[in-house]
PDB file of C-alpha atoms in Angstrom:
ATOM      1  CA  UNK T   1     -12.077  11.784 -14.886  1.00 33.00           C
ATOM      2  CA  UNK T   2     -15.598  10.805 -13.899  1.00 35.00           C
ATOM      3  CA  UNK T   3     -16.723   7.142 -12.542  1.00 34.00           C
ATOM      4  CA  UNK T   4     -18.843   5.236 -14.708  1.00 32.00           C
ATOM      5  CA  UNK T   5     -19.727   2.604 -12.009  1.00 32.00           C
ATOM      6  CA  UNK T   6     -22.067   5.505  -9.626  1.00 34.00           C
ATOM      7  CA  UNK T   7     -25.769   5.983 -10.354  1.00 31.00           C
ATOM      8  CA  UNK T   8     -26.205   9.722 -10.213  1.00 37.00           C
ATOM      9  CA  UNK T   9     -24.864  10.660 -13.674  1.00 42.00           C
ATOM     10  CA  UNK T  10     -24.529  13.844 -14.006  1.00 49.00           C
ATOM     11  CA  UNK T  11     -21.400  15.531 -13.509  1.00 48.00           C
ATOM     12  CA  UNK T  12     -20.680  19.521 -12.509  1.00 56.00           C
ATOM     13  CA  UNK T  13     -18.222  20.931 -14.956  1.00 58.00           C
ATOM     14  CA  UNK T  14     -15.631  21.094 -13.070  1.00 71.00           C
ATOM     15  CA  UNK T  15     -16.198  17.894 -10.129  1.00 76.00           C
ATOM     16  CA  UNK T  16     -14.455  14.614 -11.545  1.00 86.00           C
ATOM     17  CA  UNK T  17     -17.483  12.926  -9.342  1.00 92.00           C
ATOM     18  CA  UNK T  18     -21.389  12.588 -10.525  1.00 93.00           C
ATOM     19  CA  UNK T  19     -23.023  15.555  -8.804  1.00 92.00           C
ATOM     20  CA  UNK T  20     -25.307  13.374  -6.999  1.00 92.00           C
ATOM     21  CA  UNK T  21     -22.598  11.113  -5.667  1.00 97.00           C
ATOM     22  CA  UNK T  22     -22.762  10.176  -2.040  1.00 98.00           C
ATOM     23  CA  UNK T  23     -19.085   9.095  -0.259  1.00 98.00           C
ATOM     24  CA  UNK T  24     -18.222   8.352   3.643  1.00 98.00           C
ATOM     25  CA  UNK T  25     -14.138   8.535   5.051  1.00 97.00           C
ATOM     26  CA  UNK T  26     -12.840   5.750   4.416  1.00 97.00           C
ATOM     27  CA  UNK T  27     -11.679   4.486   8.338  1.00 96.00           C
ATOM     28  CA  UNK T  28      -9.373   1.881   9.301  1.00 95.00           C
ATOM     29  CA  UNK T  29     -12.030   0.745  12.231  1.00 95.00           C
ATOM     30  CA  UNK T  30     -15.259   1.027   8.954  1.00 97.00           C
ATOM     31  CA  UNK T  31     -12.829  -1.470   7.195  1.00 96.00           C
ATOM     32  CA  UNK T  32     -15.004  -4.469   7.586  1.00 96.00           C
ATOM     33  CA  UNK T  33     -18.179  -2.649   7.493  1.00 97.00           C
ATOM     34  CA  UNK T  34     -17.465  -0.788   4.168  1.00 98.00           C
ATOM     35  CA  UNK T  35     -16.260  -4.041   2.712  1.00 97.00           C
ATOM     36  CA  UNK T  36     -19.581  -5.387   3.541  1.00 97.00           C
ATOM     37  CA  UNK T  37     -22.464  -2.537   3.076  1.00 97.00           C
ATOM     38  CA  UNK T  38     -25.143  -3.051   0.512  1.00 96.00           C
ATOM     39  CA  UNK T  39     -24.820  -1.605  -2.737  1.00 95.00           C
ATOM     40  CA  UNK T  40     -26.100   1.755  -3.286  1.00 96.00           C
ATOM     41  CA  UNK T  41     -25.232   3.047   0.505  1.00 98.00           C
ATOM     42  CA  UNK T  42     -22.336   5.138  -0.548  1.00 98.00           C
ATOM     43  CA  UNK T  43     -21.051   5.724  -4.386  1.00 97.00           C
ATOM     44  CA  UNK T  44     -17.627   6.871  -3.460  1.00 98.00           C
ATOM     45  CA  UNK T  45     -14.946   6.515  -0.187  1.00 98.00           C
ATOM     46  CA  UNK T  46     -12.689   8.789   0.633  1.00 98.00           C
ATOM     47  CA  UNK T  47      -8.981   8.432   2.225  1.00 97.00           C
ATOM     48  CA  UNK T  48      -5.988  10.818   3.999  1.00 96.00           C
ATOM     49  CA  UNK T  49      -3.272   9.223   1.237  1.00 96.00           C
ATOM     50  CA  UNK T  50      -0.997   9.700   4.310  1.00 94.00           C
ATOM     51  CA  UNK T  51      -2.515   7.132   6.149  1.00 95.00           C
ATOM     52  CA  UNK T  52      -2.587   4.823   3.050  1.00 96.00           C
ATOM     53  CA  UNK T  53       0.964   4.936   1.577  1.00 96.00           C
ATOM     54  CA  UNK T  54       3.081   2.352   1.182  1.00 94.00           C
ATOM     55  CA  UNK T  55       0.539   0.130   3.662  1.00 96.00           C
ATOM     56  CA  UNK T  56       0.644  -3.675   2.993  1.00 95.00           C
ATOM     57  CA  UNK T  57      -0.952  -6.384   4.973  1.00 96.00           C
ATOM     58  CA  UNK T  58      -4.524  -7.012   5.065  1.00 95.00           C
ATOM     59  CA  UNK T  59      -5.184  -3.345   5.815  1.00 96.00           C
ATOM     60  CA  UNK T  60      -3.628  -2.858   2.487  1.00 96.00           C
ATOM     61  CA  UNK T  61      -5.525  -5.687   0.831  1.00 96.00           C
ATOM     62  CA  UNK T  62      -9.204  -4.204   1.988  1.00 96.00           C
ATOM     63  CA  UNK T  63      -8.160  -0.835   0.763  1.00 97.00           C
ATOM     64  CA  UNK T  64      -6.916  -2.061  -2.639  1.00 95.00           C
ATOM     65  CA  UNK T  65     -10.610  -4.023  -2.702  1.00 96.00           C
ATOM     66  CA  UNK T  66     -12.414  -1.161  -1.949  1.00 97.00           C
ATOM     67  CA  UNK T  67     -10.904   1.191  -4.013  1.00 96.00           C
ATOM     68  CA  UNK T  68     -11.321  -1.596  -7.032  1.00 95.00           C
ATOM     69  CA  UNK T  69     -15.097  -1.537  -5.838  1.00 95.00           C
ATOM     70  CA  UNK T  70     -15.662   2.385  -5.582  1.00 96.00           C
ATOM     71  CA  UNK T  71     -14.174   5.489  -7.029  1.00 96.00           C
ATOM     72  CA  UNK T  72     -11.819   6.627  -4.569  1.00 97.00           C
ATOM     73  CA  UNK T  73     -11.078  10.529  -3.533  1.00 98.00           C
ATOM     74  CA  UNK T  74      -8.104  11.678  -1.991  1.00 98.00           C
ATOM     75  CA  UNK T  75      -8.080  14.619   1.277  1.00 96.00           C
ATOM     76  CA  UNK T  76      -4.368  15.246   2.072  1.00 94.00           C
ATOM     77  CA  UNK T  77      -3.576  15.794   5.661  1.00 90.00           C
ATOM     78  CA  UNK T  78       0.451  17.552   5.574  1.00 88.00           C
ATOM     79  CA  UNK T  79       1.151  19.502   2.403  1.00 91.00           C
ATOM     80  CA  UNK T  80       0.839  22.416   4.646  1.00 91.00           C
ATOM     81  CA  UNK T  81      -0.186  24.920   1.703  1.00 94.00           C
ATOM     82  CA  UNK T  82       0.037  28.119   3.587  1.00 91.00           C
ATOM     83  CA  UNK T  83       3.496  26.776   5.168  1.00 88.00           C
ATOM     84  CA  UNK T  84       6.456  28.719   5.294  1.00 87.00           C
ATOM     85  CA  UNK T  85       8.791  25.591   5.025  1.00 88.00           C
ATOM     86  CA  UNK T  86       9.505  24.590   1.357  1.00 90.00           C
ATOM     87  CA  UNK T  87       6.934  22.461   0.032  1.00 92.00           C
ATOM     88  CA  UNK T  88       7.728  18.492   0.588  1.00 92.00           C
ATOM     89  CA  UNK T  89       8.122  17.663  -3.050  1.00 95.00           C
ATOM     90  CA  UNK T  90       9.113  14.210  -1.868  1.00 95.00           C
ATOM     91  CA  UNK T  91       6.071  13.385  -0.201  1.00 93.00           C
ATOM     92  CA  UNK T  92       3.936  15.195  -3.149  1.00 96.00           C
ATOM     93  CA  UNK T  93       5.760  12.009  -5.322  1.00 97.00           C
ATOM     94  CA  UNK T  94       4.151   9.876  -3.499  1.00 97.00           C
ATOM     95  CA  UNK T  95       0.717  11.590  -3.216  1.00 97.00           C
ATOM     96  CA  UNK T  96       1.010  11.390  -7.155  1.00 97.00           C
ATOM     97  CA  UNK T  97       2.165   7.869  -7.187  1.00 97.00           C
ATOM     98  CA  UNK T  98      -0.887   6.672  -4.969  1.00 97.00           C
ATOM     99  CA  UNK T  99      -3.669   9.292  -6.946  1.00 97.00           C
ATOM    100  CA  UNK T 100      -2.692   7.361 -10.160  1.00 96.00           C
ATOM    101  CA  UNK T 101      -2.404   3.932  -8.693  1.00 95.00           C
ATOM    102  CA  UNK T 102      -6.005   4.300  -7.616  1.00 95.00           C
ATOM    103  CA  UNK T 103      -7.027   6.002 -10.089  1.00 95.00           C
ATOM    104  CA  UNK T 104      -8.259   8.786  -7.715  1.00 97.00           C
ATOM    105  CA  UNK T 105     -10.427  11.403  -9.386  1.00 96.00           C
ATOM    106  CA  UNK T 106     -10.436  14.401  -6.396  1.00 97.00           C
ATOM    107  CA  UNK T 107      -7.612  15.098  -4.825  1.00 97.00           C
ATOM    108  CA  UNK T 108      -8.144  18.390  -2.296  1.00 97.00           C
ATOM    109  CA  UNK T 109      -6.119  19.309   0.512  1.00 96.00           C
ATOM    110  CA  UNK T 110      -6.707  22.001   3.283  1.00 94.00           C
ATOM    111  CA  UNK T 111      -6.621  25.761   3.037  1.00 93.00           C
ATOM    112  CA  UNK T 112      -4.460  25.961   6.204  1.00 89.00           C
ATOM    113  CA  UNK T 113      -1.047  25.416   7.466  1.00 72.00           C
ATOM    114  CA  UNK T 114       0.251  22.365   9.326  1.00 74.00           C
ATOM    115  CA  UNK T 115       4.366  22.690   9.692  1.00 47.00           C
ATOM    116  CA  UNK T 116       6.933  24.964  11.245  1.00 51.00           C
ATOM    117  CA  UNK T 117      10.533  23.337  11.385  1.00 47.00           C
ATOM    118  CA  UNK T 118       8.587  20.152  11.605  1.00 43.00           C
ATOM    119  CA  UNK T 119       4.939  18.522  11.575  1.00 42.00           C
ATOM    120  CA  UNK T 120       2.718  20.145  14.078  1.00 42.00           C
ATOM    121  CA  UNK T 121       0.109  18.060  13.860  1.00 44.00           C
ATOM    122  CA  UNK T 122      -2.698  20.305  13.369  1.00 54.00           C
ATOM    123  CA  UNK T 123      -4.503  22.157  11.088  1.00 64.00           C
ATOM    124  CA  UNK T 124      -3.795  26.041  11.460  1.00 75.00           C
ATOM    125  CA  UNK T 125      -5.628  29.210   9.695  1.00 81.00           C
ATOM    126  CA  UNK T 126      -3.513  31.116   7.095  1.00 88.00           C
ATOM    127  CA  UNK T 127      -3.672  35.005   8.359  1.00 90.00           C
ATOM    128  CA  UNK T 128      -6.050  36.287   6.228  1.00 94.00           C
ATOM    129  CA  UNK T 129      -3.797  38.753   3.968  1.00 96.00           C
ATOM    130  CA  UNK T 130      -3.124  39.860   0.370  1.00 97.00           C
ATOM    131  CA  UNK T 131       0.380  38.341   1.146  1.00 96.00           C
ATOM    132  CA  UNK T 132      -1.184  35.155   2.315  1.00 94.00           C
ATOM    133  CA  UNK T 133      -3.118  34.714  -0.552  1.00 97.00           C
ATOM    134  CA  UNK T 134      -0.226  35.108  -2.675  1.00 97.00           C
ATOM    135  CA  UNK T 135       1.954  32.936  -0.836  1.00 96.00           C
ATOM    136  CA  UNK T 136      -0.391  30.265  -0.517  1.00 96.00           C
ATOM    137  CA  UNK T 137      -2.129  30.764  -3.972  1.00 97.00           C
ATOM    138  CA  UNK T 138       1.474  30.011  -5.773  1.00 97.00           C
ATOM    139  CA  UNK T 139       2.094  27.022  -3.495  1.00 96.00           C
ATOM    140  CA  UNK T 140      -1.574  25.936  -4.672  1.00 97.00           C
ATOM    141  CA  UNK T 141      -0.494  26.457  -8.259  1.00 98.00           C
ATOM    142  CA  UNK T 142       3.322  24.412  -7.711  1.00 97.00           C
ATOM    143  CA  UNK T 143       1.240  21.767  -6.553  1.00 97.00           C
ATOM    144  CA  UNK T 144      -1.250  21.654  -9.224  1.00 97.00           C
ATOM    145  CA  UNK T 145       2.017  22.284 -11.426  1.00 97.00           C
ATOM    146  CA  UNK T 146       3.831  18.984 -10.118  1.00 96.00           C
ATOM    147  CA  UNK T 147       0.622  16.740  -9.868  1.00 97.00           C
ATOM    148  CA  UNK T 148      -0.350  17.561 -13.113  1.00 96.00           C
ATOM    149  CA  UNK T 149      -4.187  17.908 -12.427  1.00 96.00           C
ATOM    150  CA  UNK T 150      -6.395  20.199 -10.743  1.00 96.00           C
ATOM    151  CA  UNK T 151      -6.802  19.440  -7.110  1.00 97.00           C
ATOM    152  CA  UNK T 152      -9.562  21.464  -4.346  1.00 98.00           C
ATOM    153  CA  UNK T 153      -8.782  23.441  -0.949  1.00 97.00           C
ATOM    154  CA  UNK T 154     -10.737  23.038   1.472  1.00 96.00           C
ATOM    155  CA  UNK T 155     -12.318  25.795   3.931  1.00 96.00           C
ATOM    156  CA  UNK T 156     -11.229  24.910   7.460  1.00 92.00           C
ATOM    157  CA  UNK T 157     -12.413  25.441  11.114  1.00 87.00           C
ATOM    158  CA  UNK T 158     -10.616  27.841  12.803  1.00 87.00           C
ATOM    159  CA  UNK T 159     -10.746  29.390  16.305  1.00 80.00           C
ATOM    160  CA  UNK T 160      -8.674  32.501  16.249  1.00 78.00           C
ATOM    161  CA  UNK T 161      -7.309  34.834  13.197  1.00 75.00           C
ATOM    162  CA  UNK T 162      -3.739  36.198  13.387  1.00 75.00           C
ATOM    163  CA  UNK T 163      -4.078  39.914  12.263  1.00 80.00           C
ATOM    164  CA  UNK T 164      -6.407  39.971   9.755  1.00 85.00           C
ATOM    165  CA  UNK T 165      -6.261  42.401   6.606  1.00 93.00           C
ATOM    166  CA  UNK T 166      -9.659  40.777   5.103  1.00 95.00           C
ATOM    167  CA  UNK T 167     -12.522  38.283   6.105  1.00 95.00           C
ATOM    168  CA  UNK T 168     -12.659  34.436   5.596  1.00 95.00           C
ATOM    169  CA  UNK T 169     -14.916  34.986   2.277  1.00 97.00           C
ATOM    170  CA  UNK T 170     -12.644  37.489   0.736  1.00 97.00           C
ATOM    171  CA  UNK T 171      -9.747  35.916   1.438  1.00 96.00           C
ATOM    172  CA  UNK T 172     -10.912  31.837   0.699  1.00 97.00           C
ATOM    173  CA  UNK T 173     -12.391  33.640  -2.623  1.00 98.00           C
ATOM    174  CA  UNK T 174      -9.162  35.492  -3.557  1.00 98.00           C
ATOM    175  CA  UNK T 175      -6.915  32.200  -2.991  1.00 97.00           C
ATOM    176  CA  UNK T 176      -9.536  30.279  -5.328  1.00 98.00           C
ATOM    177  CA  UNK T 177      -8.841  32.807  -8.236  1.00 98.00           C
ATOM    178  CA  UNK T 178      -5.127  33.491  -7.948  1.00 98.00           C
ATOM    179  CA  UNK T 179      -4.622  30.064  -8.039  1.00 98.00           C
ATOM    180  CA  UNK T 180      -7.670  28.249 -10.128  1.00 97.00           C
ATOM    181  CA  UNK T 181      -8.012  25.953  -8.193  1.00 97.00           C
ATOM    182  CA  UNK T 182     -11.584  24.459  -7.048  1.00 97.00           C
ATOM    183  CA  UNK T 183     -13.037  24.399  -3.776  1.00 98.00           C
ATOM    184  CA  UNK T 184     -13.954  21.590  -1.000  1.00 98.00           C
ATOM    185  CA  UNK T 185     -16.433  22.862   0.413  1.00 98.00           C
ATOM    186  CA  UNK T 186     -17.204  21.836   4.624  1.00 97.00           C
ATOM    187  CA  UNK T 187     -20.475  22.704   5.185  1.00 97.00           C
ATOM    188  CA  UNK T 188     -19.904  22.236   8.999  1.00 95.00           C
ATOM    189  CA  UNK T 189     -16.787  23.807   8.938  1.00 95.00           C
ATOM    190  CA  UNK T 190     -18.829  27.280   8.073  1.00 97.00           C
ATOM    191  CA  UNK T 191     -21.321  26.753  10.516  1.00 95.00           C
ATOM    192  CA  UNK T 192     -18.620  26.029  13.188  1.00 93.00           C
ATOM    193  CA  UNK T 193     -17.002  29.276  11.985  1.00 92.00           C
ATOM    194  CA  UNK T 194     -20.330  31.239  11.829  1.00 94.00           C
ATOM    195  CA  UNK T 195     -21.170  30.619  15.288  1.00 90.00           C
ATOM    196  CA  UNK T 196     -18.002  31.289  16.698  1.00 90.00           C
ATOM    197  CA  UNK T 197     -16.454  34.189  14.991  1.00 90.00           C
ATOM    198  CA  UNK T 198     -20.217  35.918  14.993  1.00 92.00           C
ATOM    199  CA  UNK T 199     -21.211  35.902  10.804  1.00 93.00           C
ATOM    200  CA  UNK T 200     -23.780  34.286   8.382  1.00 97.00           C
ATOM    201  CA  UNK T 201     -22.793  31.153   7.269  1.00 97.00           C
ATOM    202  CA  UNK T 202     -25.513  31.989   4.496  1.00 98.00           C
ATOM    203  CA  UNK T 203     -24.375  34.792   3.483  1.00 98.00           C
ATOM    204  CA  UNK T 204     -20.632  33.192   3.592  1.00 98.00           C
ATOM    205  CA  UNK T 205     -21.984  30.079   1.203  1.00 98.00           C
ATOM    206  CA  UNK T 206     -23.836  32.794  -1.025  1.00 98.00           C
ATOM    207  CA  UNK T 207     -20.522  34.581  -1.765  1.00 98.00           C
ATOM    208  CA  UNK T 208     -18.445  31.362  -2.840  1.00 98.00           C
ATOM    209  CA  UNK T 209     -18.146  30.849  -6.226  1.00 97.00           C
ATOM    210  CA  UNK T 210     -20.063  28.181  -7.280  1.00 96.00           C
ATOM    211  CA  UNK T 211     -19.421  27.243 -10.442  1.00 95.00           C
ATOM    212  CA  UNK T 212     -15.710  26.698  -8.051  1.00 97.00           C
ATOM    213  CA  UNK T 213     -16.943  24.129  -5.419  1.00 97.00           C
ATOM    214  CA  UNK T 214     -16.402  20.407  -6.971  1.00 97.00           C
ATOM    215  CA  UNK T 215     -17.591  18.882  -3.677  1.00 97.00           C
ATOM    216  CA  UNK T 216     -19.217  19.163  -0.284  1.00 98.00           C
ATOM    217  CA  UNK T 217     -18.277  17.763   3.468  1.00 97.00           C
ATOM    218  CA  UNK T 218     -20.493  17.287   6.284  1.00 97.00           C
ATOM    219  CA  UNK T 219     -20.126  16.270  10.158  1.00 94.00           C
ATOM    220  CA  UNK T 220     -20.309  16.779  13.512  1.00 87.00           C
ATOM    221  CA  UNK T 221     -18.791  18.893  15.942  1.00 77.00           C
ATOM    222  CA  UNK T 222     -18.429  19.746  19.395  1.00 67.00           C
ATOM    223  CA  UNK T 223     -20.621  22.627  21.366  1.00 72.00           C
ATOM    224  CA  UNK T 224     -17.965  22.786  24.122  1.00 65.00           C
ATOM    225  CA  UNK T 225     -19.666  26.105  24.982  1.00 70.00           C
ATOM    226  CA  UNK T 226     -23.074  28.740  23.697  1.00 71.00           C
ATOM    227  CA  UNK T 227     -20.588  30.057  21.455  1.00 72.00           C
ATOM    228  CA  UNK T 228     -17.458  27.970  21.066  1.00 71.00           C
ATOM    229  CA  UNK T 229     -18.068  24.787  18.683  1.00 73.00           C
ATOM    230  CA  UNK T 230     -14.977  23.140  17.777  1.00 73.00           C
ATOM    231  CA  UNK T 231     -15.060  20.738  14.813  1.00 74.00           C
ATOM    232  CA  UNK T 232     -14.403  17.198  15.700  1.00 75.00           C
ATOM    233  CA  UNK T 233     -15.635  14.626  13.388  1.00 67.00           C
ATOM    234  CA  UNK T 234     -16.804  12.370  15.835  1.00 76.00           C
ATOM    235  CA  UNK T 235     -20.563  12.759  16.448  1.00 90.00           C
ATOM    236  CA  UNK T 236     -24.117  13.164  14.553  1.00 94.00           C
ATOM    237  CA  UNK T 237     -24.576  15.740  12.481  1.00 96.00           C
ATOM    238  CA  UNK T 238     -26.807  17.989  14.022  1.00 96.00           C
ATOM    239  CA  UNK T 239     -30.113  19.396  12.438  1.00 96.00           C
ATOM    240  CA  UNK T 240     -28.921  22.729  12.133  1.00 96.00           C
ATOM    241  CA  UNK T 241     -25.837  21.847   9.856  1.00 96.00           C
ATOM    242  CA  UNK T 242     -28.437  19.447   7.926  1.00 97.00           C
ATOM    243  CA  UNK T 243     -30.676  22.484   7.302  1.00 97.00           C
ATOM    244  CA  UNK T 244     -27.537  24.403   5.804  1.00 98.00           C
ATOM    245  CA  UNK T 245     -26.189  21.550   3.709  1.00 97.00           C
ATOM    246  CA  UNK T 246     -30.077  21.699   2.305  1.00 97.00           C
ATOM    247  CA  UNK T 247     -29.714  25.728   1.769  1.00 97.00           C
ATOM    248  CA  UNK T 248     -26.893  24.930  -0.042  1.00 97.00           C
ATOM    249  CA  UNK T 249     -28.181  22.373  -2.576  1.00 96.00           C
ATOM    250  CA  UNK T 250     -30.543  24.386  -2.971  1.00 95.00           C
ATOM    251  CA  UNK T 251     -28.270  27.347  -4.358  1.00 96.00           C
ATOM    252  CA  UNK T 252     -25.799  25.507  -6.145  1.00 95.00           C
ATOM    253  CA  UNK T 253     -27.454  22.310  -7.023  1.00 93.00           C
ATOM    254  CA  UNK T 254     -26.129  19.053  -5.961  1.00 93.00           C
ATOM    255  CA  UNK T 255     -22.586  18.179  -5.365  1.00 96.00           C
ATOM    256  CA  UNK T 256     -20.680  15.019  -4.558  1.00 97.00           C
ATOM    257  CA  UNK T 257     -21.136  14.499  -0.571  1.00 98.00           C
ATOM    258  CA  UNK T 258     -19.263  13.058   1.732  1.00 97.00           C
ATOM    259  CA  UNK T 259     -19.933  12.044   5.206  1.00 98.00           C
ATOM    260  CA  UNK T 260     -16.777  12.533   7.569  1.00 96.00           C
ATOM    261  CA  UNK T 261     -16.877  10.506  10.960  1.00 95.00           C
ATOM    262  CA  UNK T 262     -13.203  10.165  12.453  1.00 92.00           C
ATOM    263  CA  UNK T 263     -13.644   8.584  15.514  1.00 90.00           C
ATOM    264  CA  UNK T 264     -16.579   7.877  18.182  1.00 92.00           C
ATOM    265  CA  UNK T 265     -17.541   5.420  15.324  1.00 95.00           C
ATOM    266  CA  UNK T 266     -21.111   4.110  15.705  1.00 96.00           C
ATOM    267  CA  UNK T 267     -23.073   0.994  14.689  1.00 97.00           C
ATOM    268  CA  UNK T 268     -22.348   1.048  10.598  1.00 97.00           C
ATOM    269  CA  UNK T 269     -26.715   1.074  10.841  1.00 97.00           C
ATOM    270  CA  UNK T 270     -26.331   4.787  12.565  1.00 97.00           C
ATOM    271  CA  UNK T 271     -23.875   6.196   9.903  1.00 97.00           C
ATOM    272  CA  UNK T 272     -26.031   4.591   6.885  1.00 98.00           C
ATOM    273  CA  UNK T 273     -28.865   6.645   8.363  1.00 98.00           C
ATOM    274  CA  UNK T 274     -27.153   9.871   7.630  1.00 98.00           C
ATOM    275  CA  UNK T 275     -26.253   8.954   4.091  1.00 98.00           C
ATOM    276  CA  UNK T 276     -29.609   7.933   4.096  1.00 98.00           C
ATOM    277  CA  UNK T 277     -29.974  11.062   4.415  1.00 98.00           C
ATOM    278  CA  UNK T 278     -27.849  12.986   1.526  1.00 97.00           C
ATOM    279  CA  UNK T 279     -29.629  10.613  -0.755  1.00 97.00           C
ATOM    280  CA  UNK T 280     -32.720  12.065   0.120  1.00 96.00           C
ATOM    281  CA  UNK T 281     -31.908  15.575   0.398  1.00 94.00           C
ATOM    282  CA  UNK T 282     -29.252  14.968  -3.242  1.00 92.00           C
ATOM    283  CA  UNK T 283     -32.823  14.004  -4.629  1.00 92.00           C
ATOM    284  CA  UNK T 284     -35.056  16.959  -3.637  1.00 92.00           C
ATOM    285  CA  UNK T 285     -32.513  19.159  -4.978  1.00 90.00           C
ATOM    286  CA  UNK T 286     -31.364  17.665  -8.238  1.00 84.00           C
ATOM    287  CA  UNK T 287     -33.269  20.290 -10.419  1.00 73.00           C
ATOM    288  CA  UNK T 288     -31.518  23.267  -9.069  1.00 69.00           C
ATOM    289  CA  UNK T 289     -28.978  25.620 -10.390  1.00 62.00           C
ATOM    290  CA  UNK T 290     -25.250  24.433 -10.956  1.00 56.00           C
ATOM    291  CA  UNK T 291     -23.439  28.047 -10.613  1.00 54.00           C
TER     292      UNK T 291
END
């Protein structure tokens, strides 16, 4: 379902959220500062329904007033689709029970792997192999199956690949289609990758499907060295990932954005700069092709 209540109206086929929509991670420490930002800074918030369920108090209380204020996306943390473990049904319950208490419209989770005989507290790249994809493309499907909606993967950071039959873009593009599913789309995430495993993030954006990719994420990262970035969520976004996230508007059109800072939080002024920011660049683009 789309939001009525955001000011960019149009809506990509497939993206429950109005293509020009503009969101930030909703953060237990941004709690007071979301609560009191001007209208028109952000158009949606996004939360790890992890974090969220079953949490009372007056945490609790400024999430349900946010989400009352502002659509409300969902980016799961532990469903662990390229797992071997069975899928945790249980906890997939209550993902469903919170998307439709909040009325969520996006629900994505990560195209990675995060258990092995327990939670291992990280997110960890699916080998990139025709078995893979089938493995994790039916999990995908059960999923989509049980929640009874159409939810996104998204394309994750990753620092080594365990015996690789294919690339990233063959294999992110083959999981898409055997499972029809739609894609999250990091923007940072492929220029972390691009530097550090040597390709064109171009090039890897250009070979997406587009008319696939429902929604895009932006952040910063970590040059820890030349050519090792690691993806951390708690800094600027530099100029070079704001130059791709332009590239890429440009080739698909707009697409609801969302602003990810997870820790290293700044003055609420700083991180309204940089949404400041997608507005403008939502706007220069908002005449280009959908895919």
């Amino acid at each position: 379902m789309a939001s009525t209540d955001v000011r960019a109206g149009v809506v990509h086929p497939r993206s429950p959220l109005p293509a020009a929509a503009v969101g930030l991670g909703l953060r237990r420490a941004l709690l007071q500062d979301l609560r009191d930002a001007p209208a028109g800074d952000f158009d949606f918030l996004e939360c790890a329904p992890e974090n969220w369920i079953g949490v009372g108090g007056p945490a609790g209380d400024a999430l349900a007033e946010l989400a009352a204020r502002h659509p409300l996306s969902c980016h799961g943390l532990s469903l662990s689709l390229g797992g071997s473990a069975p899928l945790d049904t249980q906890l997939l319950a209550q993902v469903g029970a919170f998307l439709h208490q909040h009325q969520v419209p996006l629900y994505s989770e990560h195209l990675s792997y995060c258990s092995d005989e327990g939670h291992l507290y990280d997110l960890l790249p699916i080998p990139f192999t025709d078995e893979a994809v089938r493995h994790t493309a039916a999990r995908i499907a059960r999923v989509q199956d049980i929640l009874g909606r159409r939810i996104a993967v998204e394309n994750v950071s990753y620092y080594l690949a365990p015996d690789p039959t294919m690339d990233e873009l063959a294999f992110t593009t083959a999981v898409l289609a055997e499972a029809d599913c739609d894609l999250l789309l990091d923007v940072n995430n492929v220029y972390v990758n691009a530097c550090n495993h040597g390709y064109d993030a171009d090039a890897f954006i250009a070979g997406l499907p587009a008319q696939r990719i429902v929604c895009l994420h932006v952040a910063g990262h970590l040059d820890e060295e030349p050519d090792l970035k690691i993806d951390t969520h708690g800094s600027p976004v530099i100029d070079p990932v704001w130059d791709l996230l332009t590239r890429t508007c440009a080739r698909i059109g707009p697409r609801p954005t969302l602003l990810e800072r997870d820790f290293n939080f700044p003055p609420y002024a700083e991180l309204r700069g940089e949404l400041q920011t997608i507005h403008r660049l939502q706007a220069a683009h908002a005449g280009a092709a959908h895919g």
